[in-house]
mmCIF file of C-alpha atoms in Angstrom:
data_model
loop_
_atom_site.group_PDB
_atom_site.id
_atom_site.type_symbol
_atom_site.label_atom_id
_atom_site.label_comp_id
_atom_site.label_asym_id
_atom_site.label_seq_id
_atom_site.Cartn_x
_atom_site.Cartn_y
_atom_site.Cartn_z
ATOM 1 C CA UNK C 40 65.219 34.284 -54.574
ATOM 2 C CA UNK C 41 63.400 36.646 -52.000
ATOM 3 C CA UNK C 42 59.735 36.182 -52.044
ATOM 4 C CA UNK C 43 58.782 40.115 -51.110
ATOM 5 C CA UNK C 44 55.649 41.134 -52.788
ATOM 6 C CA UNK C 45 55.677 44.785 -54.052
ATOM 7 C CA UNK C 46 52.245 45.327 -51.911
ATOM 8 C CA UNK C 47 54.432 45.053 -48.787
ATOM 9 C CA UNK C 48 53.264 41.455 -47.959
ATOM 10 C CA UNK C 49 55.770 39.019 -46.618
ATOM 11 C CA UNK C 50 55.934 35.503 -46.591
ATOM 12 C CA UNK C 51 56.766 33.296 -43.873
ATOM 13 C CA UNK C 52 59.562 30.728 -45.359
ATOM 14 C CA UNK C 53 62.462 28.415 -44.486
ATOM 15 C CA UNK C 54 65.995 29.280 -45.662
ATOM 16 C CA UNK C 55 68.774 26.461 -44.295
ATOM 17 C CA UNK C 56 67.923 24.236 -41.655
ATOM 18 C CA UNK C 57 70.374 23.717 -39.043
ATOM 19 C CA UNK C 58 72.604 20.834 -40.090
ATOM 20 C CA UNK C 59 71.456 18.352 -37.498
ATOM 21 C CA UNK C 60 68.036 18.130 -38.798
ATOM 22 C CA UNK C 61 66.834 16.580 -41.767
ATOM 23 C CA UNK C 62 63.883 18.091 -43.663
ATOM 24 C CA UNK C 63 61.174 15.592 -44.047
ATOM 25 C CA UNK C 64 58.619 17.550 -46.122
ATOM 26 C CA UNK C 65 58.214 20.840 -47.686
ATOM 27 C CA UNK C 66 54.998 23.277 -47.328
ATOM 28 C CA UNK C 67 54.086 26.116 -49.609
ATOM 29 C CA UNK C 68 55.339 29.455 -47.517
ATOM 30 C CA UNK C 69 52.581 31.231 -45.521
ATOM 31 C CA UNK C 70 51.547 34.935 -45.978
ATOM 32 C CA UNK C 71 52.491 37.090 -42.786
ATOM 33 C CA UNK C 72 48.905 38.509 -43.019
ATOM 34 C CA UNK C 73 47.057 38.967 -39.358
ATOM 35 C CA UNK C 74 43.980 38.502 -41.077
ATOM 36 C CA UNK C 75 44.871 35.202 -42.376
ATOM 37 C CA UNK C 76 46.644 34.041 -39.208
ATOM 38 C CA UNK C 77 43.794 34.636 -37.302
ATOM 39 C CA UNK C 78 41.376 32.565 -39.540
ATOM 40 C CA UNK C 79 43.988 30.140 -39.343
ATOM 41 C CA UNK C 80 44.625 29.869 -35.393
ATOM 42 C CA UNK C 81 40.646 30.287 -34.751
ATOM 43 C CA UNK C 82 39.854 27.416 -36.727
ATOM 44 C CA UNK C 83 42.425 25.468 -34.871
ATOM 45 C CA UNK C 84 41.194 26.202 -31.288
ATOM 46 C CA UNK C 85 42.572 29.857 -30.263
ATOM 47 C CA UNK C 86 39.515 31.459 -28.890
ATOM 48 C CA UNK C 87 37.952 34.824 -30.433
ATOM 49 C CA UNK C 88 39.405 36.852 -27.428
ATOM 50 C CA UNK C 89 43.110 36.583 -28.537
ATOM 51 C CA UNK C 90 44.327 37.375 -32.256
ATOM 52 C CA UNK C 91 47.265 38.602 -34.170
ATOM 53 C CA UNK C 92 47.976 42.017 -35.301
ATOM 54 C CA UNK C 93 50.278 44.096 -36.801
ATOM 55 C CA UNK C 94 53.033 46.275 -35.273
ATOM 56 C CA UNK C 95 53.706 49.344 -37.392
ATOM 57 C CA UNK C 96 56.930 50.553 -35.932
ATOM 58 C CA UNK C 97 59.100 50.587 -33.088
ATOM 59 C CA UNK C 98 58.709 53.816 -31.831
ATOM 60 C CA UNK C 99 57.102 53.900 -28.461
ATOM 61 C CA UNK C 100 53.970 56.090 -30.062
ATOM 62 C CA UNK C 101 53.168 53.121 -32.315
ATOM 63 C CA UNK C 102 53.996 50.425 -29.926
ATOM 64 C CA UNK C 103 51.535 52.103 -27.365
ATOM 65 C CA UNK C 104 48.660 51.660 -30.010
ATOM 66 C CA UNK C 105 49.341 47.709 -29.689
ATOM 67 C CA UNK C 106 46.197 46.081 -27.917
ATOM 68 C CA UNK C 107 47.260 44.686 -24.466
ATOM 69 C CA UNK C 108 48.257 42.009 -22.863
ATOM 70 C CA UNK C 109 50.584 41.079 -25.509
ATOM 71 C CA UNK C 110 50.982 37.398 -25.354
ATOM 72 C CA UNK C 111 53.651 36.859 -27.875
ATOM 73 C CA UNK C 112 55.344 38.472 -30.658
ATOM 74 C CA UNK C 113 56.287 37.082 -34.040
ATOM 75 C CA UNK C 114 59.204 38.611 -35.567
ATOM 76 C CA UNK C 115 60.170 38.327 -39.714
ATOM 77 C CA UNK C 116 63.570 39.141 -40.784
ATOM 78 C CA UNK C 117 65.879 38.350 -43.674
ATOM 79 C CA UNK C 118 68.567 35.425 -43.197
ATOM 80 C CA UNK C 119 71.966 36.788 -44.516
ATOM 81 C CA UNK C 120 75.640 36.248 -43.888
ATOM 82 C CA UNK C 121 76.040 38.368 -40.984
ATOM 83 C CA UNK C 122 73.090 36.728 -39.045
ATOM 84 C CA UNK C 123 74.248 33.541 -39.911
ATOM 85 C CA UNK C 124 77.577 34.366 -38.316
ATOM 86 C CA UNK C 125 76.124 35.739 -35.276
ATOM 87 C CA UNK C 126 73.757 32.789 -34.878
ATOM 88 C CA UNK C 127 76.936 30.642 -34.637
ATOM 89 C CA UNK C 128 78.484 32.555 -32.555
ATOM 90 C CA UNK C 129 75.536 32.719 -29.801
ATOM 91 C CA UNK C 130 75.116 29.065 -29.997
ATOM 92 C CA UNK C 131 78.678 28.303 -29.448
ATOM 93 C CA UNK C 132 78.570 30.607 -26.587
ATOM 94 C CA UNK C 133 75.628 28.827 -24.831
ATOM 95 C CA UNK C 134 76.895 25.463 -25.753
ATOM 96 C CA UNK C 135 80.054 26.460 -23.622
ATOM 97 C CA UNK C 136 78.554 28.622 -20.819
ATOM 98 C CA UNK C 137 75.297 27.422 -20.518
ATOM 99 C CA UNK C 138 71.722 29.362 -19.815
ATOM 100 C CA UNK C 139 68.766 28.826 -17.902
ATOM 101 C CA UNK C 140 65.504 28.038 -19.517
ATOM 102 C CA UNK C 141 62.232 27.636 -17.602
ATOM 103 C CA UNK C 142 60.474 24.354 -17.877
ATOM 104 C CA UNK C 143 57.545 26.202 -18.631
ATOM 105 C CA UNK C 144 58.959 27.145 -22.256
ATOM 106 C CA UNK C 145 57.442 24.993 -24.859
ATOM 107 C CA UNK C 146 59.967 24.527 -28.031
ATOM 108 C CA UNK C 147 60.375 22.801 -31.392
ATOM 109 C CA UNK C 148 62.546 22.068 -33.927
ATOM 110 C CA UNK C 149 61.803 22.317 -37.491
ATOM 111 C CA UNK C 150 62.102 19.817 -39.807
ATOM 112 C CA UNK C 151 59.396 20.936 -42.530
ATOM 113 C CA UNK C 152 60.391 23.190 -45.292
ATOM 114 C CA UNK C 153 58.545 26.667 -45.278
ATOM 115 C CA UNK C 154 56.902 25.755 -42.232
ATOM 116 C CA UNK C 155 58.328 28.717 -39.925
ATOM 117 C CA UNK C 156 55.187 30.832 -40.119
ATOM 118 C CA UNK C 157 53.089 28.015 -38.537
ATOM 119 C CA UNK C 158 55.926 26.705 -36.000
ATOM 120 C CA UNK C 159 55.763 30.269 -35.132
ATOM 121 C CA UNK C 160 52.419 30.190 -34.352
ATOM 122 C CA UNK C 161 52.454 27.111 -32.484
ATOM 123 C CA UNK C 162 54.857 28.748 -30.153
ATOM 124 C CA UNK C 163 53.213 31.473 -29.698
ATOM 125 C CA UNK C 164 49.669 30.214 -28.900
ATOM 126 C CA UNK C 165 50.985 27.045 -26.653
ATOM 127 C CA UNK C 166 53.306 29.217 -24.906
ATOM 128 C CA UNK C 167 50.134 31.731 -24.016
ATOM 129 C CA UNK C 168 47.704 28.646 -23.472
ATOM 130 C CA UNK C 169 47.739 29.998 -19.682
ATOM 131 C CA UNK C 170 46.666 33.128 -20.523
ATOM 132 C CA UNK C 171 43.434 32.278 -22.655
ATOM 133 C CA UNK C 172 41.127 29.030 -22.718
ATOM 134 C CA UNK C 173 42.159 26.865 -25.745
ATOM 135 C CA UNK C 174 38.885 25.529 -27.276
ATOM 136 C CA UNK C 175 38.550 21.784 -28.442
ATOM 137 C CA UNK C 176 40.969 21.458 -31.326
ATOM 138 C CA UNK C 177 44.297 21.069 -33.067
ATOM 139 C CA UNK C 178 46.513 23.313 -30.794
ATOM 140 C CA UNK C 179 45.167 21.708 -27.548
ATOM 141 C CA UNK C 180 45.158 18.138 -28.580
ATOM 142 C CA UNK C 181 48.815 19.167 -29.814
ATOM 143 C CA UNK C 182 50.246 20.586 -26.771
ATOM 144 C CA UNK C 183 48.496 17.582 -24.621
ATOM 145 C CA UNK C 184 50.437 14.857 -26.700
ATOM 146 C CA UNK C 185 53.609 16.556 -27.004
ATOM 147 C CA UNK C 186 53.989 18.263 -23.810
ATOM 148 C CA UNK C 187 56.243 15.357 -22.579
ATOM 149 C CA UNK C 188 58.201 15.025 -25.589
ATOM 150 C CA UNK C 189 61.462 16.877 -26.367
ATOM 151 C CA UNK C 190 61.993 19.411 -29.177
ATOM 152 C CA UNK C 191 62.923 16.752 -32.199
ATOM 153 C CA UNK C 192 60.042 14.390 -31.068
ATOM 154 C CA UNK C 193 57.672 17.185 -31.070
ATOM 155 C CA UNK C 194 58.760 18.174 -34.708
ATOM 156 C CA UNK C 195 58.159 14.671 -35.888
ATOM 157 C CA UNK C 196 54.882 14.774 -34.382
ATOM 158 C CA UNK C 197 54.226 17.794 -36.378
ATOM 159 C CA UNK C 198 55.084 15.913 -39.495
ATOM 160 C CA UNK C 199 53.131 13.093 -38.912
ATOM 161 C CA UNK C 200 50.006 15.605 -38.190
ATOM 162 C CA UNK C 201 47.472 15.690 -41.193
ATOM 163 C CA UNK C 202 45.428 17.920 -39.525
ATOM 164 C CA UNK C 203 47.939 21.260 -39.329
ATOM 165 C CA UNK C 204 49.424 20.430 -42.867
ATOM 166 C CA UNK C 205 46.068 20.493 -44.463
ATOM 167 C CA UNK C 206 44.850 23.755 -42.755
ATOM 168 C CA UNK C 207 48.297 24.987 -43.785
ATOM 169 C CA UNK C 208 47.488 24.304 -47.479
ATOM 170 C CA UNK C 209 44.128 25.940 -47.175
ATOM 171 C CA UNK C 210 45.640 29.169 -45.769
ATOM 172 C CA UNK C 211 48.580 29.188 -47.853
ATOM 173 C CA UNK C 212 46.465 30.123 -50.556
ATOM 174 C CA UNK C 213 44.177 32.731 -48.824
ATOM 175 C CA UNK C 214 46.636 35.801 -48.901
ATOM 176 C CA UNK C 215 47.039 38.695 -50.995
ATOM 177 C CA UNK C 216 50.660 37.715 -52.260
ATOM 178 C CA UNK C 217 51.422 35.411 -54.939
ATOM 179 C CA UNK C 218 51.827 31.570 -53.132
ATOM 180 C CA UNK C 219 55.161 30.197 -53.790
ATOM 181 C CA UNK C 220 55.798 26.574 -54.929
ATOM 182 C CA UNK C 221 56.662 24.508 -52.064
ATOM 183 C CA UNK C 222 60.482 24.008 -53.020
ATOM 184 C CA UNK C 223 60.906 27.546 -53.876
ATOM 185 C CA UNK C 224 64.381 29.169 -51.484
ATOM 186 C CA UNK C 225 63.178 32.088 -49.353
ATOM 187 C CA UNK C 226 65.408 33.920 -47.212
ATOM 188 C CA UNK C 227 62.844 35.684 -44.873
ATOM 189 C CA UNK C 228 62.300 33.573 -41.503
ATOM 190 C CA UNK C 229 60.028 34.118 -38.697
ATOM 191 C CA UNK C 230 60.586 33.330 -34.754
ATOM 192 C CA UNK C 231 58.825 33.854 -31.909
ATOM 193 C CA UNK C 232 59.319 35.545 -28.622
ATOM 194 C CA UNK C 233 57.449 34.814 -25.584
ATOM 195 C CA UNK C 234 57.900 35.795 -21.698
ATOM 196 C CA UNK C 235 58.155 33.341 -19.313
ATOM 197 C CA UNK C 236 58.907 32.949 -15.448
ATOM 198 C CA UNK C 237 60.406 36.768 -16.022
ATOM 199 C CA UNK C 238 62.411 36.198 -19.061
ATOM 200 C CA UNK C 239 62.280 36.764 -22.712
ATOM 201 C CA UNK C 240 62.508 33.684 -24.758
ATOM 202 C CA UNK C 241 63.202 33.589 -28.932
ATOM 203 C CA UNK C 242 61.891 30.157 -30.163
ATOM 204 C CA UNK C 243 63.327 29.398 -33.254
ATOM 205 C CA UNK C 244 63.106 25.786 -34.905
ATOM 206 C CA UNK C 245 66.454 26.271 -36.750
ATOM 207 C CA UNK C 246 68.398 26.709 -33.535
ATOM 208 C CA UNK C 247 68.908 23.771 -31.172
ATOM 209 C CA UNK C 248 67.009 25.117 -28.497
ATOM 210 C CA UNK C 249 65.246 28.391 -26.990
ATOM 211 C CA UNK C 250 67.438 31.269 -26.543
ATOM 212 C CA UNK C 251 66.895 33.122 -23.487
ATOM 213 C CA UNK C 252 67.542 37.203 -23.781
ATOM 214 C CA UNK C 253 67.592 38.132 -20.252
ATOM 215 C CA UNK C 254 64.835 39.853 -17.943
ATOM 216 C CA UNK C 255 61.549 40.639 -18.791
ATOM 217 C CA UNK C 256 57.834 40.592 -17.989
ATOM 218 C CA UNK C 257 54.351 40.391 -19.607
ATOM 219 C CA UNK C 258 53.830 44.240 -19.668
ATOM 220 C CA UNK C 259 57.146 44.814 -21.374
ATOM 221 C CA UNK C 260 57.291 41.914 -23.614
ATOM 222 C CA UNK C 261 56.895 43.683 -26.806
ATOM 223 C CA UNK C 262 59.553 46.553 -25.762
ATOM 224 C CA UNK C 263 62.048 43.872 -24.885
ATOM 225 C CA UNK C 264 61.357 41.994 -28.259
ATOM 226 C CA UNK C 265 61.903 45.300 -30.152
ATOM 227 C CA UNK C 266 65.442 45.522 -28.345
ATOM 228 C CA UNK C 267 66.419 41.890 -29.711
ATOM 229 C CA UNK C 268 64.997 43.125 -33.040
ATOM 230 C CA UNK C 269 67.095 46.408 -33.139
ATOM 231 C CA UNK C 270 70.308 43.967 -32.470
ATOM 232 C CA UNK C 271 69.275 42.193 -35.320
ATOM 233 C CA UNK C 272 68.952 44.851 -37.682
ATOM 234 C CA UNK C 273 72.126 46.334 -36.577
ATOM 235 C CA UNK C 274 74.085 43.369 -38.267
ATOM 236 C CA UNK C 275 73.400 44.860 -41.671
ATOM 237 C CA UNK C 276 72.261 48.298 -41.779
ATOM 238 C CA UNK C 277 71.374 48.380 -45.200
ATOM 239 C CA UNK C 278 68.501 45.748 -45.136
ATOM 240 C CA UNK C 279 64.972 46.772 -44.684
ATOM 241 C CA UNK C 280 62.914 43.590 -44.870
ATOM 242 C CA UNK C 281 61.470 43.220 -41.066
ATOM 243 C CA UNK C 282 58.070 42.737 -40.112
ATOM 244 C CA UNK C 283 56.393 41.986 -36.611
ATOM 245 C CA UNK C 284 53.198 40.902 -35.686
ATOM 246 C CA UNK C 285 51.724 40.507 -32.013
ATOM 247 C CA UNK C 286 49.227 37.766 -30.649
ATOM 248 C CA UNK C 287 47.392 39.840 -28.061
ATOM 249 C CA UNK C 288 43.718 39.981 -26.237
ATOM 250 C CA UNK C 289 41.502 41.186 -28.968
ATOM 251 C CA UNK C 290 40.434 44.453 -28.841
ATOM 252 C CA UNK C 291 36.813 45.175 -27.355
ATOM 253 C CA UNK C 292 34.504 46.920 -30.387
#
C-alpha cells in the first residue's frame, strides 16, 4: 500500500532494495517535512546557516523563490513498473559504456528498509560539507570514519551506528502524518541530487553507483535537477505524487 496522507504530507520510504543488497534491518519511515528534517540535521551537526525548504513547483518563477545558494536537492517520486524498467536499462548502459564520476562524490548504498530519507539527507549534507562548516556531531564523525570506505562498507557502518538510528526513530514520530510500521511497504522513494566538479549527480542507495546526469554548476543545480525530475515524471504522465526539497543557505530574517 502507498503511504500518502490526505493532508499532502509524504513519507520517506523504501520499496524494493537492489538484488545484490541484503536488507539488514528496517526503520520507521520518515516524513518529508522540512521542519522535521531541519531539527534532525541541526541536532546532528549541520549549522543553522543551512536548512531544508519545500520547492513548490517547477515553474521558473517558483524556482526563483528558493533561497540561494542551493547545496543539494531531495526528490520524492513513486516507484512503478515504467521507472524500474528505465532504471535497469540505465544501469546496463552505464555498466556497458562506463561513466565519469568525480572522486569527490560521496555515495553509499542502502541496506536499511525505510531509510531512504535519512540516507538522502546524509548524501545531501556530506556532499555539501565543503560549503558550510559542519559542527561536531554525527555528520562530521560519520564522514571522517567512512570517507575512505566503499559504498557497501559505508552502508554497513550506518547499520551499526546507534546514534543515527535513535535520532531517526525520534524524528520519524514527530511529523504530521501517521508514522507507519517499520515493516510496512511504501512505494515512494527519495533520492538526492548534488553538483560536484561541474556535473550533476543522482545519489540513490538502491542503485549500485552514483549517476552522472551531465554538466551542471552550483548556480544551475536546482534547474538541472528539475530537468531530471521531468524525465522521471514523463515515464508515467498519470502519476502526480512528486515532491522536492532543497538544502540551501538559510535566509536571513
